[in-house]
PDB file of C-alpha atoms in Angstrom:
ATOM      1  CA  MET A   1     106.155  71.466  82.867  1.00 49.00           C
ATOM      2  CA  ALA A   2     104.102  74.249  84.438  1.00 56.00           C
ATOM      3  CA  ARG A   3     106.010  77.222  85.811  1.00 57.00           C
ATOM      4  CA  THR A   4     104.561  79.850  88.135  1.00 61.00           C
ATOM      5  CA  ARG A   5     106.007  83.302  88.420  1.00 61.00           C
ATOM      6  CA  GLN A   6     104.713  85.549  91.164  1.00 58.00           C
ATOM      7  CA  ALA A   7     105.004  88.808  89.329  1.00 54.00           C
ATOM      8  CA  GLY A   8     103.718  90.874  92.238  1.00 52.00           C
ATOM      9  CA  THR A   9     103.074  94.486  91.368  1.00 45.00           C
ATOM     10  CA  MET A  10     104.599  96.723  88.732  1.00 41.00           C
ATOM     11  CA  GLY A  11     103.640 100.109  90.073  1.00 37.00           C
ATOM     12  CA  THR A  12     100.907 100.725  87.510  1.00 41.00           C
ATOM     13  CA  SER A  13      97.468  99.223  87.091  1.00 47.00           C
ATOM     14  CA  ILE A  14      97.771  96.220  84.796  1.00 52.00           C
ATOM     15  CA  PHE A  15      94.632  96.303  82.728  1.00 55.00           C
ATOM     16  CA  PRO A  16      94.656 100.073  82.116  1.00 56.00           C
ATOM     17  CA  CYS A  17      98.287  99.619  81.137  1.00 58.00           C
ATOM     18  CA  LEU A  18      97.400  96.851  78.686  1.00 57.00           C
ATOM     19  CA  PHE A  19      94.644  99.075  77.364  1.00 49.00           C
ATOM     20  CA  VAL A  20      97.134 101.886  76.750  1.00 50.00           C
ATOM     21  CA  ILE A  21      99.488  99.432  75.030  1.00 49.00           C
ATOM     22  CA  LEU A  22      96.753  98.512  72.586  1.00 45.00           C
ATOM     23  CA  LEU A  23      95.738 102.091  71.947  1.00 42.00           C
ATOM     24  CA  THR A  24      99.296 102.945  70.989  1.00 43.00           C
ATOM     25  CA  ARG A  25      99.093 100.252  68.313  1.00 43.00           C
ATOM     26  CA  CYS A  26      95.650 100.968  66.888  1.00 43.00           C
ATOM     27  CA  SER A  27      92.548 103.009  67.552  1.00 40.00           C
ATOM     28  CA  PRO A  28      89.399 101.408  69.011  1.00 41.00           C
ATOM     29  CA  ALA A  29      87.459 102.364  65.916  1.00 40.00           C
ATOM     30  CA  GLY A  30      89.843 100.684  63.516  1.00 38.00           C
ATOM     31  CA  CYS A  31      91.181  97.736  65.487  1.00 40.00           C
ATOM     32  CA  THR A  32      88.325  95.804  66.999  1.00 40.00           C
ATOM     33  CA  GLY A  33      89.970  92.421  66.630  1.00 41.00           C
ATOM     34  CA  GLY A  34      88.145  89.134  66.574  1.00 42.00           C
ATOM     35  CA  SER A  35      86.354  87.166  69.232  1.00 44.00           C
ATOM     36  CA  ASP A  36      86.347  83.494  69.986  1.00 46.00           C
ATOM     37  CA  SER A  37      82.848  83.891  71.380  1.00 46.00           C
ATOM     38  CA  ALA A  38      81.425  85.882  68.528  1.00 39.00           C
ATOM     39  CA  SER A  39      82.278  87.037  65.038  1.00 40.00           C
ATOM     40  CA  HIS A  40      82.353  90.824  64.992  1.00 50.00           C
ATOM     41  CA  SER A  41      80.665  91.427  61.699  1.00 45.00           C
ATOM     42  CA  THR A  42      80.077  94.986  60.542  1.00 46.00           C
ATOM     43  CA  THR A  43      77.862  94.132  57.614  1.00 49.00           C
ATOM     44  CA  SER A  44      74.198  94.893  58.004  1.00 49.00           C
ATOM     45  CA  THR A  45      71.716  92.025  57.867  1.00 53.00           C
ATOM     46  CA  THR A  46      67.942  91.813  57.934  1.00 56.00           C
ATOM     47  CA  GLU A  47      68.037  90.720  61.583  1.00 70.00           C
ATOM     48  CA  LYS A  48      65.105  92.313  63.421  1.00 86.00           C
ATOM     49  CA  PRO A  49      64.593  92.812  67.176  1.00 96.00           C
ATOM     50  CA  ILE A  50      62.319  90.264  68.831  1.00 97.00           C
ATOM     51  CA  LEU A  51      59.121  91.770  70.238  1.00 97.00           C
ATOM     52  CA  LEU A  52      58.806  91.231  73.983  1.00 98.00           C
ATOM     53  CA  ASN A  53      55.200  91.780  74.989  1.00 96.00           C
ATOM     54  CA  ASN A  54      55.358  90.910  78.672  1.00 98.00           C
ATOM     55  CA  ILE A  55      57.711  90.436  81.636  1.00 98.00           C
ATOM     56  CA  ALA A  56      57.932  86.656  81.203  1.00 98.00           C
ATOM     57  CA  ASP A  57      59.003  87.053  77.559  1.00 97.00           C
ATOM     58  CA  ALA A  58      61.637  89.628  78.525  1.00 98.00           C
ATOM     59  CA  GLU A  59      63.075  87.549  81.371  1.00 97.00           C
ATOM     60  CA  ALA A  60      63.253  84.428  79.205  1.00 97.00           C
ATOM     61  CA  PHE A  61      64.915  86.433  76.423  1.00 97.00           C
ATOM     62  CA  VAL A  62      67.628  87.737  78.778  1.00 97.00           C
ATOM     63  CA  SER A  63      68.256  84.357  80.407  1.00 95.00           C
ATOM     64  CA  ARG A  64      68.865  82.559  77.097  1.00 95.00           C
ATOM     65  CA  ALA A  65      72.048  84.402  76.106  1.00 95.00           C
ATOM     66  CA  GLU A  66      75.434  85.397  77.519  1.00 94.00           C
ATOM     67  CA  VAL A  67      74.740  88.899  76.216  1.00 96.00           C
ATOM     68  CA  ALA A  68      71.303  90.287  75.333  1.00 97.00           C
ATOM     69  CA  VAL A  69      70.088  93.772  74.408  1.00 98.00           C
ATOM     70  CA  ILE A  70      66.590  95.175  74.937  1.00 98.00           C
ATOM     71  CA  GLY A  71      65.316  98.472  73.570  1.00 98.00           C
ATOM     72  CA  PHE A  72      62.515 100.014  75.637  1.00 98.00           C
ATOM     73  CA  PHE A  73      60.412 102.300  73.413  1.00 96.00           C
ATOM     74  CA  GLN A  74      56.903 103.630  73.912  1.00 93.00           C
ATOM     75  CA  ASP A  75      56.626 104.026  70.149  1.00 94.00           C
ATOM     76  CA  PRO A  76      58.218 101.113  68.257  1.00 93.00           C
ATOM     77  CA  GLN A  77      58.044 103.231  65.081  1.00 94.00           C
ATOM     78  CA  SER A  78      59.986 106.179  66.553  1.00 94.00           C
ATOM     79  CA  PRO A  79      63.262 107.404  65.032  1.00 93.00           C
ATOM     80  CA  GLU A  80      65.106 106.024  68.082  1.00 94.00           C
ATOM     81  CA  ALA A  81      63.546 102.601  67.605  1.00 95.00           C
ATOM     82  CA  GLU A  82      64.483 102.744  63.925  1.00 95.00           C
ATOM     83  CA  GLN A  83      68.159 103.347  64.825  1.00 95.00           C
ATOM     84  CA  PHE A  84      67.902 100.464  67.298  1.00 97.00           C
ATOM     85  CA  GLY A  85      66.695  98.187  64.508  1.00 96.00           C
ATOM     86  CA  LEU A  86      69.564  99.252  62.263  1.00 96.00           C
ATOM     87  CA  ALA A  87      72.054  98.465  65.038  1.00 97.00           C
ATOM     88  CA  ALA A  88      70.503  95.020  65.519  1.00 96.00           C
ATOM     89  CA  GLY A  89      71.240  94.248  61.882  1.00 95.00           C
ATOM     90  CA  GLN A  90      74.920  95.105  62.381  1.00 95.00           C
ATOM     91  CA  VAL A  91      75.397  92.869  65.428  1.00 94.00           C
ATOM     92  CA  PRO A  92      73.670  89.620  64.380  1.00 93.00           C
ATOM     93  CA  GLU A  93      75.459  87.480  66.980  1.00 93.00           C
ATOM     94  CA  VAL A  94      73.889  89.452  69.862  1.00 96.00           C
ATOM     95  CA  PRO A  95      70.125  88.997  70.342  1.00 97.00           C
ATOM     96  CA  PHE A  96      68.146  92.251  70.284  1.00 98.00           C
ATOM     97  CA  GLY A  97      64.698  92.521  71.813  1.00 98.00           C
ATOM     98  CA  LEU A  98      62.212  95.392  71.765  1.00 98.00           C
ATOM     99  CA  SER A  99      59.433  96.167  74.205  1.00 98.00           C
ATOM    100  CA  SER A 100      56.841  98.930  74.417  1.00 97.00           C
ATOM    101  CA  SER A 101      55.030  97.333  77.354  1.00 97.00           C
ATOM    102  CA  ALA A 102      54.600  99.671  80.330  1.00 96.00           C
ATOM    103  CA  ALA A 103      54.760  96.651  82.640  1.00 97.00           C
ATOM    104  CA  VAL A 104      58.120  95.560  81.188  1.00 98.00           C
ATOM    105  CA  LEU A 105      59.562  99.076  81.441  1.00 97.00           C
ATOM    106  CA  SER A 106      58.420  99.293  85.065  1.00 97.00           C
ATOM    107  CA  HIS A 107      59.808  95.826  85.841  1.00 98.00           C
ATOM    108  CA  TYR A 108      63.285  96.859  84.713  1.00 97.00           C
ATOM    109  CA  GLY A 109      63.016 100.360  86.175  1.00 97.00           C
ATOM    110  CA  VAL A 110      63.731 102.149  82.917  1.00 96.00           C
ATOM    111  CA  SER A 111      62.205 105.091  81.119  1.00 94.00           C
ATOM    112  CA  ALA A 112      61.162 105.086  77.482  1.00 94.00           C
ATOM    113  CA  ASN A 113      63.892 105.316  74.826  1.00 95.00           C
ATOM    114  CA  THR A 114      66.404 103.367  76.888  1.00 97.00           C
ATOM    115  CA  VAL A 115      68.588 100.548  75.603  1.00 98.00           C
ATOM    116  CA  ALA A 116      69.800  98.010  78.178  1.00 98.00           C
ATOM    117  CA  LEU A 117      72.524  95.424  77.706  1.00 98.00           C
ATOM    118  CA  PHE A 118      72.377  92.384  79.993  1.00 98.00           C
ATOM    119  CA  ARG A 119      75.300  90.014  80.498  1.00 95.00           C
ATOM    120  CA  THR A 120      75.573  86.862  82.596  1.00 91.00           C
ATOM    121  CA  VAL A 121      79.367  86.753  83.039  1.00 90.00           C
ATOM    122  CA  ASP A 122      79.273  89.340  85.859  1.00 89.00           C
ATOM    123  CA  ASN A 123      75.483  89.587  86.240  1.00 90.00           C
ATOM    124  CA  ASP A 124      75.655  93.211  85.154  1.00 93.00           C
ATOM    125  CA  ARG A 125      73.500  95.562  83.133  1.00 96.00           C
ATOM    126  CA  ARG A 126      74.464  98.669  81.151  1.00 96.00           C
ATOM    127  CA  ASP A 127      71.954 101.307  80.055  1.00 97.00           C
ATOM    128  CA  LEU A 128      72.093 103.825  77.219  1.00 96.00           C
ATOM    129  CA  ASP A 129      69.761 106.810  77.009  1.00 95.00           C
ATOM    130  CA  MET A 130      68.401 107.109  73.482  1.00 93.00           C
ATOM    131  CA  ASN A 131      66.757 110.487  74.160  1.00 89.00           C
ATOM    132  CA  ASN A 132      70.036 112.075  73.156  1.00 79.00           C
ATOM    133  CA  ARG A 133      69.554 112.774  69.456  1.00 76.00           C
ATOM    134  CA  GLU A 134      73.261 112.216  68.848  1.00 84.00           C
ATOM    135  CA  VAL A 135      72.886 108.504  69.589  1.00 89.00           C
ATOM    136  CA  ASP A 136      72.529 106.683  66.280  1.00 93.00           C
ATOM    137  CA  ALA A 137      72.968 103.095  65.090  1.00 95.00           C
ATOM    138  CA  LYS A 138      76.747 103.479  64.881  1.00 94.00           C
ATOM    139  CA  LYS A 139      77.030 104.633  68.497  1.00 94.00           C
ATOM    140  CA  LEU A 140      74.618 101.924  69.568  1.00 96.00           C
ATOM    141  CA  VAL A 141      76.817  99.276  67.956  1.00 96.00           C
ATOM    142  CA  ARG A 142      79.864 100.696  69.737  1.00 94.00           C
ATOM    143  CA  PHE A 143      77.953 100.644  73.038  1.00 95.00           C
ATOM    144  CA  VAL A 144      77.237  96.934  72.523  1.00 96.00           C
ATOM    145  CA  ARG A 145      80.809  96.128  71.439  1.00 93.00           C
ATOM    146  CA  ILE A 146      82.289  97.814  74.502  1.00 93.00           C
ATOM    147  CA  ASN A 147      79.968  96.108  76.954  1.00 94.00           C
ATOM    148  CA  GLU A 148      79.460  92.627  75.453  1.00 92.00           C
ATOM    149  CA  LEU A 149      81.656  90.796  77.940  1.00 93.00           C
ATOM    150  CA  ARG A 150      81.228  87.060  77.606  1.00 94.00           C
ATOM    151  CA  LEU A 151      82.215  83.881  79.399  1.00 95.00           C
ATOM    152  CA  VAL A 152      85.502  84.264  77.515  1.00 96.00           C
ATOM    153  CA  THR A 153      86.133  87.712  76.074  1.00 95.00           C
ATOM    154  CA  GLU A 154      88.816  88.316  73.464  1.00 93.00           C
ATOM    155  CA  TYR A 155      91.104  91.183  74.406  1.00 89.00           C
ATOM    156  CA  ASP A 156      91.145  94.176  72.062  1.00 85.00           C
ATOM    157  CA  PRO A 157      90.916  97.975  72.439  1.00 80.00           C
ATOM    158  CA  VAL A 158      87.112  97.929  72.496  1.00 84.00           C
ATOM    159  CA  THR A 159      86.507  95.039  74.919  1.00 86.00           C
ATOM    160  CA  ALA A 160      89.273  96.434  77.148  1.00 85.00           C
ATOM    161  CA  ILE A 161      86.982  99.349  78.011  1.00 88.00           C
ATOM    162  CA  GLY A 162      84.190  97.021  79.109  1.00 88.00           C
ATOM    163  CA  VAL A 163      86.567  94.890  81.181  1.00 87.00           C
ATOM    164  CA  MET A 164      87.911  97.946  82.994  1.00 86.00           C
ATOM    165  CA  GLN A 165      84.361  99.103  83.747  1.00 87.00           C
ATOM    166  CA  SER A 166      83.258  95.730  85.135  1.00 89.00           C
ATOM    167  CA  SER A 167      82.704  95.386  88.872  1.00 89.00           C
ATOM    168  CA  VAL A 168      84.606  92.062  88.811  1.00 93.00           C
ATOM    169  CA  GLU A 169      88.051  92.737  90.295  1.00 93.00           C
ATOM    170  CA  PHE A 170      89.820  89.553  89.178  1.00 95.00           C
ATOM    171  CA  ASN A 171      90.869  88.837  85.589  1.00 94.00           C
ATOM    172  CA  LEU A 172      92.454  85.751  84.056  1.00 97.00           C
ATOM    173  CA  LEU A 173      94.279  86.045  80.732  1.00 96.00           C
ATOM    174  CA  LEU A 174      94.959  83.076  78.479  1.00 97.00           C
ATOM    175  CA  LEU A 175      97.877  84.067  76.251  1.00 97.00           C
ATOM    176  CA  THR A 176      97.940  81.650  73.365  1.00 96.00           C
ATOM    177  CA  ASP A 177      98.298  81.129  69.616  1.00 95.00           C
ATOM    178  CA  LYS A 178      94.831  81.054  68.009  1.00 95.00           C
ATOM    179  CA  MET A 179      96.311  79.507  64.856  1.00 95.00           C
ATOM    180  CA  SER A 180      97.531  76.460  66.742  1.00 95.00           C
ATOM    181  CA  PRO A 181      95.681  73.203  65.942  1.00 96.00           C
ATOM    182  CA  LYS A 182      95.383  72.783  69.720  1.00 96.00           C
ATOM    183  CA  HIS A 183      93.507  76.079  70.118  1.00 96.00           C
ATOM    184  CA  PRO A 184      89.929  74.698  69.900  1.00 96.00           C
ATOM    185  CA  GLU A 185      90.613  72.191  72.680  1.00 97.00           C
ATOM    186  CA  ARG A 186      92.372  74.800  74.800  1.00 97.00           C
ATOM    187  CA  MET A 187      89.386  77.106  74.440  1.00 97.00           C
ATOM    188  CA  ARG A 188      86.952  74.323  75.309  1.00 97.00           C
ATOM    189  CA  LYS A 189      88.746  73.706  78.594  1.00 98.00           C
ATOM    190  CA  PHE A 190      89.295  77.408  79.316  1.00 98.00           C
ATOM    191  CA  ARG A 191      85.620  78.091  78.709  1.00 96.00           C
ATOM    192  CA  ALA A 192      84.597  75.166  80.938  1.00 97.00           C
ATOM    193  CA  ALA A 193      86.758  76.596  83.721  1.00 97.00           C
ATOM    194  CA  ALA A 194      85.205  80.032  83.180  1.00 97.00           C
ATOM    195  CA  GLU A 195      81.791  78.560  83.995  1.00 95.00           C
ATOM    196  CA  LEU A 196      83.080  77.860  87.513  1.00 96.00           C
ATOM    197  CA  TYR A 197      84.036  81.472  88.192  1.00 96.00           C
ATOM    198  CA  LYS A 198      81.072  83.464  86.858  1.00 92.00           C
ATOM    199  CA  GLY A 199      80.838  86.741  88.718  1.00 91.00           C
ATOM    200  CA  LYS A 200      84.228  86.182  90.378  1.00 94.00           C
ATOM    201  CA  ILE A 201      86.823  86.229  87.591  1.00 96.00           C
ATOM    202  CA  LEU A 202      86.640  87.568  84.043  1.00 96.00           C
ATOM    203  CA  PHE A 203      88.248  85.130  81.597  1.00 97.00           C
ATOM    204  CA  ILE A 204      90.062  86.858  78.741  1.00 96.00           C
ATOM    205  CA  LEU A 205      91.692  85.469  75.599  1.00 97.00           C
ATOM    206  CA  LEU A 206      94.764  87.163  74.137  1.00 95.00           C
ATOM    207  CA  ASP A 207      95.977  86.023  70.707  1.00 96.00           C
ATOM    208  CA  SER A 208      99.783  85.975  70.574  1.00 95.00           C
ATOM    209  CA  ASN A 209      99.692  86.119  66.761  1.00 93.00           C
ATOM    210  CA  LEU A 210      98.486  89.706  66.679  1.00 90.00           C
ATOM    211  CA  LYS A 211     101.329  92.181  66.382  1.00 87.00           C
ATOM    212  CA  SER A 212      99.399  94.561  68.630  1.00 82.00           C
ATOM    213  CA  ASN A 213      99.741  91.989  71.433  1.00 86.00           C
ATOM    214  CA  GLU A 214     103.510  91.560  71.264  1.00 86.00           C
ATOM    215  CA  ARG A 215     104.031  94.305  73.815  1.00 83.00           C
ATOM    216  CA  VAL A 216     101.560  92.619  76.149  1.00 83.00           C
ATOM    217  CA  LEU A 217     103.685  89.460  76.096  1.00 88.00           C
ATOM    218  CA  SER A 218     106.712  91.602  76.837  1.00 86.00           C
ATOM    219  CA  TYR A 219     104.832  93.281  79.673  1.00 83.00           C
ATOM    220  CA  PHE A 220     104.351  89.892  81.328  1.00 87.00           C
ATOM    221  CA  GLN A 221     107.988  88.981  80.523  1.00 89.00           C
ATOM    222  CA  LEU A 222     106.864  86.165  78.250  1.00 93.00           C
ATOM    223  CA  LYS A 223     108.166  84.873  74.928  1.00 93.00           C
ATOM    224  CA  LYS A 224     106.056  83.109  72.314  1.00 93.00           C
ATOM    225  CA  SER A 225     108.051  79.936  72.940  1.00 93.00           C
ATOM    226  CA  GLN A 226     106.721  79.921  76.525  1.00 95.00           C
ATOM    227  CA  LEU A 227     103.061  79.901  75.519  1.00 95.00           C
ATOM    228  CA  PRO A 228     100.391  78.989  76.340  1.00 96.00           C
ATOM    229  CA  ALA A 229     100.438  80.902  79.603  1.00 97.00           C
ATOM    230  CA  LEU A 230      97.979  82.184  82.169  1.00 97.00           C
ATOM    231  CA  ALA A 231      98.142  85.566  83.886  1.00 96.00           C
ATOM    232  CA  VAL A 232      95.792  86.358  86.770  1.00 94.00           C
ATOM    233  CA  PHE A 233      95.530  89.742  88.430  1.00 87.00           C
ATOM    234  CA  HIS A 234      93.598  91.757  90.971  1.00 92.00           C
ATOM    235  CA  THR A 235      92.812  95.182  89.550  1.00 87.00           C
ATOM    236  CA  PRO A 236      92.526  97.273  92.763  1.00 87.00           C
ATOM    237  CA  ASP A 237      96.106  96.666  93.932  1.00 84.00           C
ATOM    238  CA  ASP A 238      97.799  95.325  90.757  1.00 79.00           C
ATOM    239  CA  GLU A 239      98.792  92.014  92.376  1.00 88.00           C
ATOM    240  CA  HIS A 240      99.305  89.347  89.719  1.00 88.00           C
ATOM    241  CA  ASP A 241     100.826  85.950  88.981  1.00 94.00           C
ATOM    242  CA  VAL A 242     101.927  84.322  85.718  1.00 96.00           C
ATOM    243  CA  LEU A 243     101.862  80.596  84.960  1.00 97.00           C
ATOM    244  CA  THR A 244     103.418  78.993  81.878  1.00 96.00           C
ATOM    245  CA  VAL A 245     101.944  75.589  81.077  1.00 93.00           C
ATOM    246  CA  ASP A 246     102.512  72.744  78.636  1.00 90.00           C
ATOM    247  CA  GLU A 247      98.790  72.547  78.032  1.00 91.00           C
ATOM    248  CA  ILE A 248      95.568  73.977  79.415  1.00 95.00           C
ATOM    249  CA  SER A 249      93.388  71.823  81.634  1.00 96.00           C
ATOM    250  CA  ILE A 250      90.336  72.685  83.716  1.00 97.00           C
ATOM    251  CA  GLU A 251      92.070  71.418  86.861  1.00 97.00           C
ATOM    252  CA  ARG A 252      95.197  73.477  86.227  1.00 96.00           C
ATOM    253  CA  VAL A 253      93.187  76.646  85.651  1.00 98.00           C
ATOM    254  CA  GLN A 254      91.166  75.966  88.807  1.00 98.00           C
ATOM    255  CA  ASP A 255      94.279  75.377  90.894  1.00 97.00           C
ATOM    256  CA  PHE A 256      95.940  78.530  89.601  1.00 98.00           C
ATOM    257  CA  CYS A 257      92.836  80.668  90.217  1.00 98.00           C
ATOM    258  CA  ASN A 258      92.105  79.197  93.649  1.00 98.00           C
ATOM    259  CA  ARG A 259      95.670  79.689  94.842  1.00 97.00           C
ATOM    260  CA  PHE A 260      95.581  83.321  93.776  1.00 97.00           C
ATOM    261  CA  LEU A 261      92.152  83.924  95.333  1.00 97.00           C
ATOM    262  CA  GLN A 262      93.341  82.350  98.591  1.00 96.00           C
ATOM    263  CA  LYS A 263      96.476  84.485  98.562  1.00 94.00           C
ATOM    264  CA  MET A 264      94.422  87.644  98.082  1.00 93.00           C
ATOM    265  CA  GLN A 265      92.006  86.593 100.836  1.00 92.00           C
ATOM    266  CA  LYS A 266      94.917  86.134 103.268  1.00 91.00           C
ATOM    267  CA  LYS A 267      96.254  89.534 102.279  1.00 87.00           C
ATOM    268  CA  GLU A 268      92.843  91.081 102.936  1.00 84.00           C
ATOM    269  CA  ASP A 269      92.538  89.307 106.300  1.00 82.00           C
ATOM    270  CA  LYS A 270      95.944  90.628 107.384  1.00 81.00           C
ATOM    271  CA  SER A 271      95.040  94.180 106.404  1.00 76.00           C
ATOM    272  CA  GLU A 272      91.886  93.922 108.524  1.00 73.00           C
ATOM    273  CA  GLU A 273      93.815  92.527 111.509  1.00 69.00           C
ATOM    274  CA  LYS A 274      96.331  95.374 111.544  1.00 63.00           C
ATOM    275  CA  PRO A 275      93.910  98.171 112.573  1.00 60.00           C
ATOM    276  CA  LEU A 276      92.502  95.895 115.331  1.00 53.00           C
ATOM    277  CA  ASN A 277      95.998  95.272 116.731  1.00 55.00           C
ATOM    278  CA  GLU A 278      96.754  99.005 116.631  1.00 56.00           C
ATOM    279  CA  GLU A 279      93.642  99.730 118.692  1.00 54.00           C
ATOM    280  CA  LEU A 280      94.784  97.257 121.331  1.00 52.00           C
TER     281      LEU A 280
END
C-alpha cells in the first residue's frame, strides 16, 4: 500500500544537503558512481567527433540525443581541438561533434575554442571556454560528467553538481534497489513518467545498495524495507513530500508529482494574494 508523508521543510536546502552527505563519503573524483542512462567508462576509445559542416547538421546532431557536445574550433587541428578529441574517446556514450563553420558558430552565438553541452531534459546549454590553456581532456570529461543530466539521472557526487546548477526547481528521487529483479521494469515506468515532465521536474535515481546512500535514506526517514519510495522537493524553499509504494507505476508517479505541483502553486498564489490584501 502506498504511503505519503508530507515531510515539509527541514531548515536546510535538501539537494545541497544530499550533496554534502555524498561528499563526506567520497570525493567527486573518486566516486562517480554508475548511471542507469549511461555507463561511465573512463577507458579511452577511438571514438572521434562527428564533423558538422553546416547549421542543419548541427541542429540535427543536437536533437538526436538527450545529451550532446559540440566543440567550436576555427582550426580543427589546434591543440584545443586535439584535447577535445581525446575527451570524446573517454566519454563514448555521449555524442561529440566538431564544427569550424563560421555560420554554425554565429548560429549558436559562440566564439572559437568553445565547447557547448546541450541537454533536452531541461532544454539547457552549458559552455566551456577552451582558450584557457589549463583546460585539458581530463577537465573536459569532468565538465561533461557534471552537466550530462538526462531524462533519468543517477545521483552521485558529480551529477549532484549539475542538478544543483539546473534552472529546474523541482526534483523527483526514486529510491530503490538496483539489484532487484524488478528494477528494469521500475526504471521503464519511471523513465516513461519522466517524459511527461521534461523541463518541469528532474527525475533522479538513487541506488539504495550503495553505502554512500545510506545516510540519504536516513535523511528522508526511510528504511530499506520501505523501498521503493519517491521523494519530491522544491529547491527554493525546501518543501518536500515522501511516498512509499509497493511498486512504481506511471500513474502513481504522475499523481504524486501533480499533487505536489498543485500544492506549490496554491502556496505561490497565497503568497501573491497577501501583499494585495495588505495594500487594501
